Amino acid sequence: MRRALPKRDTAALLRPALVLLTLASFLLRAAALGAKDLRGDESFAAVFSAQSLGTIWRGLGQSEPHPPLYYLLLHAMIALAGPSNLSLRGLSLFFGTLAVPALAVAAWQVFGTRAALLTAILTTVNPLLVWQAQDARMYAQLVGFAGLALAGVAAVLCSDRPTPAAWWAALGGAAGVLLTHFYGTFLVAGLVGALLVAAWWAPDHLAPAGDAPATRWRHRRTRRGHFARLATLLALEIAVLALPLLYHGRQALAAHPPFAALGLGDLIASIGQTLAAGVTAPIPLRGPASAAAVLLALAGLALAWRRAGAADTDNGRSEAVRAALLVTLALLAPFAGLGALELLHPAYQPAYAAVLAPAWLLAVGALAAPRLPRAWLGALPALVLLGVLSEQSLTAYARSQKNLTFGQAAQLLQHAGRPGDLVLTNYPDPTLQWVYNRQDGGVLPVLLEPPAKPVDPAALDRRMIDLGDRYDRIWFWTLRTADWDPQHAAEIWLDRHALPLATERAGNVEFRLFETPHGFLAHTAPLPAATFGGQLRLRGASWATSTAQAGTTLDITVCWQAVTVPQGDYTAFVHLERGATLGGQDDRPPVNGLNPTHTWQPGESFLDRYQVAIPATTAPGVYALRIGFYAPDTLQRLPVIDSAGATVGNALTVGQVTVR
């Protein structure tokens, strides 16, 4: 039997209002759903879910500390609808919209029609839930399943004869919660606690008034049995679903890096801010958001318990106590779990507030339950503040990108990239690779360097040498962070070994384009296999023109290579010589001193630029372009040794330049 409403006409208005609010929720969450760029966690979920089912299962035990349901559903979504932003977020849109009617039904069961309407309105515009409904992560799914579980348990606790649908909602919602996020275990434990207390506490007035004593006794026993049976089934779900998954994922959970520990006050403030204003509230409003969230929840719970004490009948008091007990434990159990984990292994993130959001919304919705004008007047300023916070946070969210402009970056690579190029990132954000390779069909490889931390300089050097010898150009994404590659080792390697060609921007994504030794030598005439003192080699040289004007400079690019580990730090020179006459020169350590030769390793190649200054007094004529090395302290040049081992001079002639 369905729960009796105070007024039938009010109940008739609830259904169309709920339909309109659900539709409004869908439209708000669907707005620009596919247009916003993915953020790193979303693309990680996409990359992880796109793997084979066996790989996903192994990953859950080794690297990803979450249950499998969301990833399995997203795996199916990608297979059916493709890798677009819209399809990736489709699950979150569905569950984010489902949360509105589910929580409204739960509020109606425990507090009545007015509370159901207020809860539905707050759920529709809540900034956290809007954000998560547009995010390809599991938190909207967690809230949707939690709403179903709360609605089902509320129906069992507060209806005289709960329907099978209530049981299925309770058990199915709880199973979804447990299989979506491990923190959902705390919520289900709170539901179990509420049912057990109700079963133990249930007094005689559980039966409808007016029944015979024997009928009342049988009804009371049946109701207690319902509560205990549902509590047992939910506890079994924890044992059968959550505990084996926790054991399977113990390695990933243990390896999860701890965050900065939050004290109890900071944890409450952070959770309150997130519940009331999401993650996009302007900074000045975050303090009021925390205060409003805490005060509104406490006021709602207080009114719920006061309603129980003020009930006119024993039956009404019993139902009101169970309602208040359900919301209280559904809110306190997850908070206690989060607080305990902060003490043991700090891991709180604002997104985790989703596990508290359903019970918090029910607690705030309880403010609408009583028919006391004074209660409404007291809560009105806080509710107005909550509305302002929601509006400001949603406006800020609508005006901002979710993350970096990866879509524009992918288009840049599509148009400006060419065969033989490599895209190199130095931060483990898979979004660029997902958007470029999977969504846009880009064919250039996208690699991460360094692939792990802490950075091993020797291993990084070997990998970068290999990349420089295999690819013509490298597009380097210049996201510089302190927590992955704090010394910027990959970028410094490129500055020392490769030739910077350009800096390209796509929105707020920046690339530095480098030419590698491999790409440079591909369009450079080969030189004789000679070495400088058996230590160094000139692999190639290139200059733009064979004629130069006196009083200008001649730009020359060269490719050095170490044959052995050089015995000292040498200075390179590039001269224009005609007999004993010097027509121009540029003498300096390689790569402007950033790459002293004593650090070079055998086989390592470097690109370097020189600007040969030609004095205005230089006599016109044909000059030989000669390149070599000398020791800076003695000015002694390294001998040029040919492939037969003979010394053929102290500089290598690579061409001629006519000075006019």
Short mmCIF file of C-alpha atoms in Angstrom, two decimals, residues 60-62 182 244-256:
data_model
loop_
_atom_site.label_atom_id
_atom_site.label_comp_id
_atom_site.label_asym_id
_atom_site.label_seq_id
_atom_site.Cartn_x
_atom_site.Cartn_y
_atom_site.Cartn_z
CA LEU A 60 41.13 -2.79 -10.68
CA GLY A 61 43.43 -4.98 -8.64
CA GLN A 62 46.64 -3.13 -9.46
CA PHE A 182 33.92 2.00 -2.11
CA PRO A 244 35.62 -9.22 -2.17
CA LEU A 245 36.19 -6.15 -4.33
CA LEU A 246 38.07 -4.45 -1.51
CA TYR A 247 40.26 -7.53 -1.21
CA HIS A 248 40.81 -7.65 -4.99
CA GLY A 249 41.75 -3.98 -5.07
CA ARG A 250 43.87 -3.96 -1.91
CA GLN A 251 47.07 -3.34 -3.89
CA ALA A 252 45.62 -0.35 -5.74
CA LEU A 253 44.11 1.05 -2.54
CA ALA A 254 47.38 0.68 -0.61
CA ALA A 255 49.35 2.31 -3.44
CA HIS A 256 46.99 5.30 -3.63
#
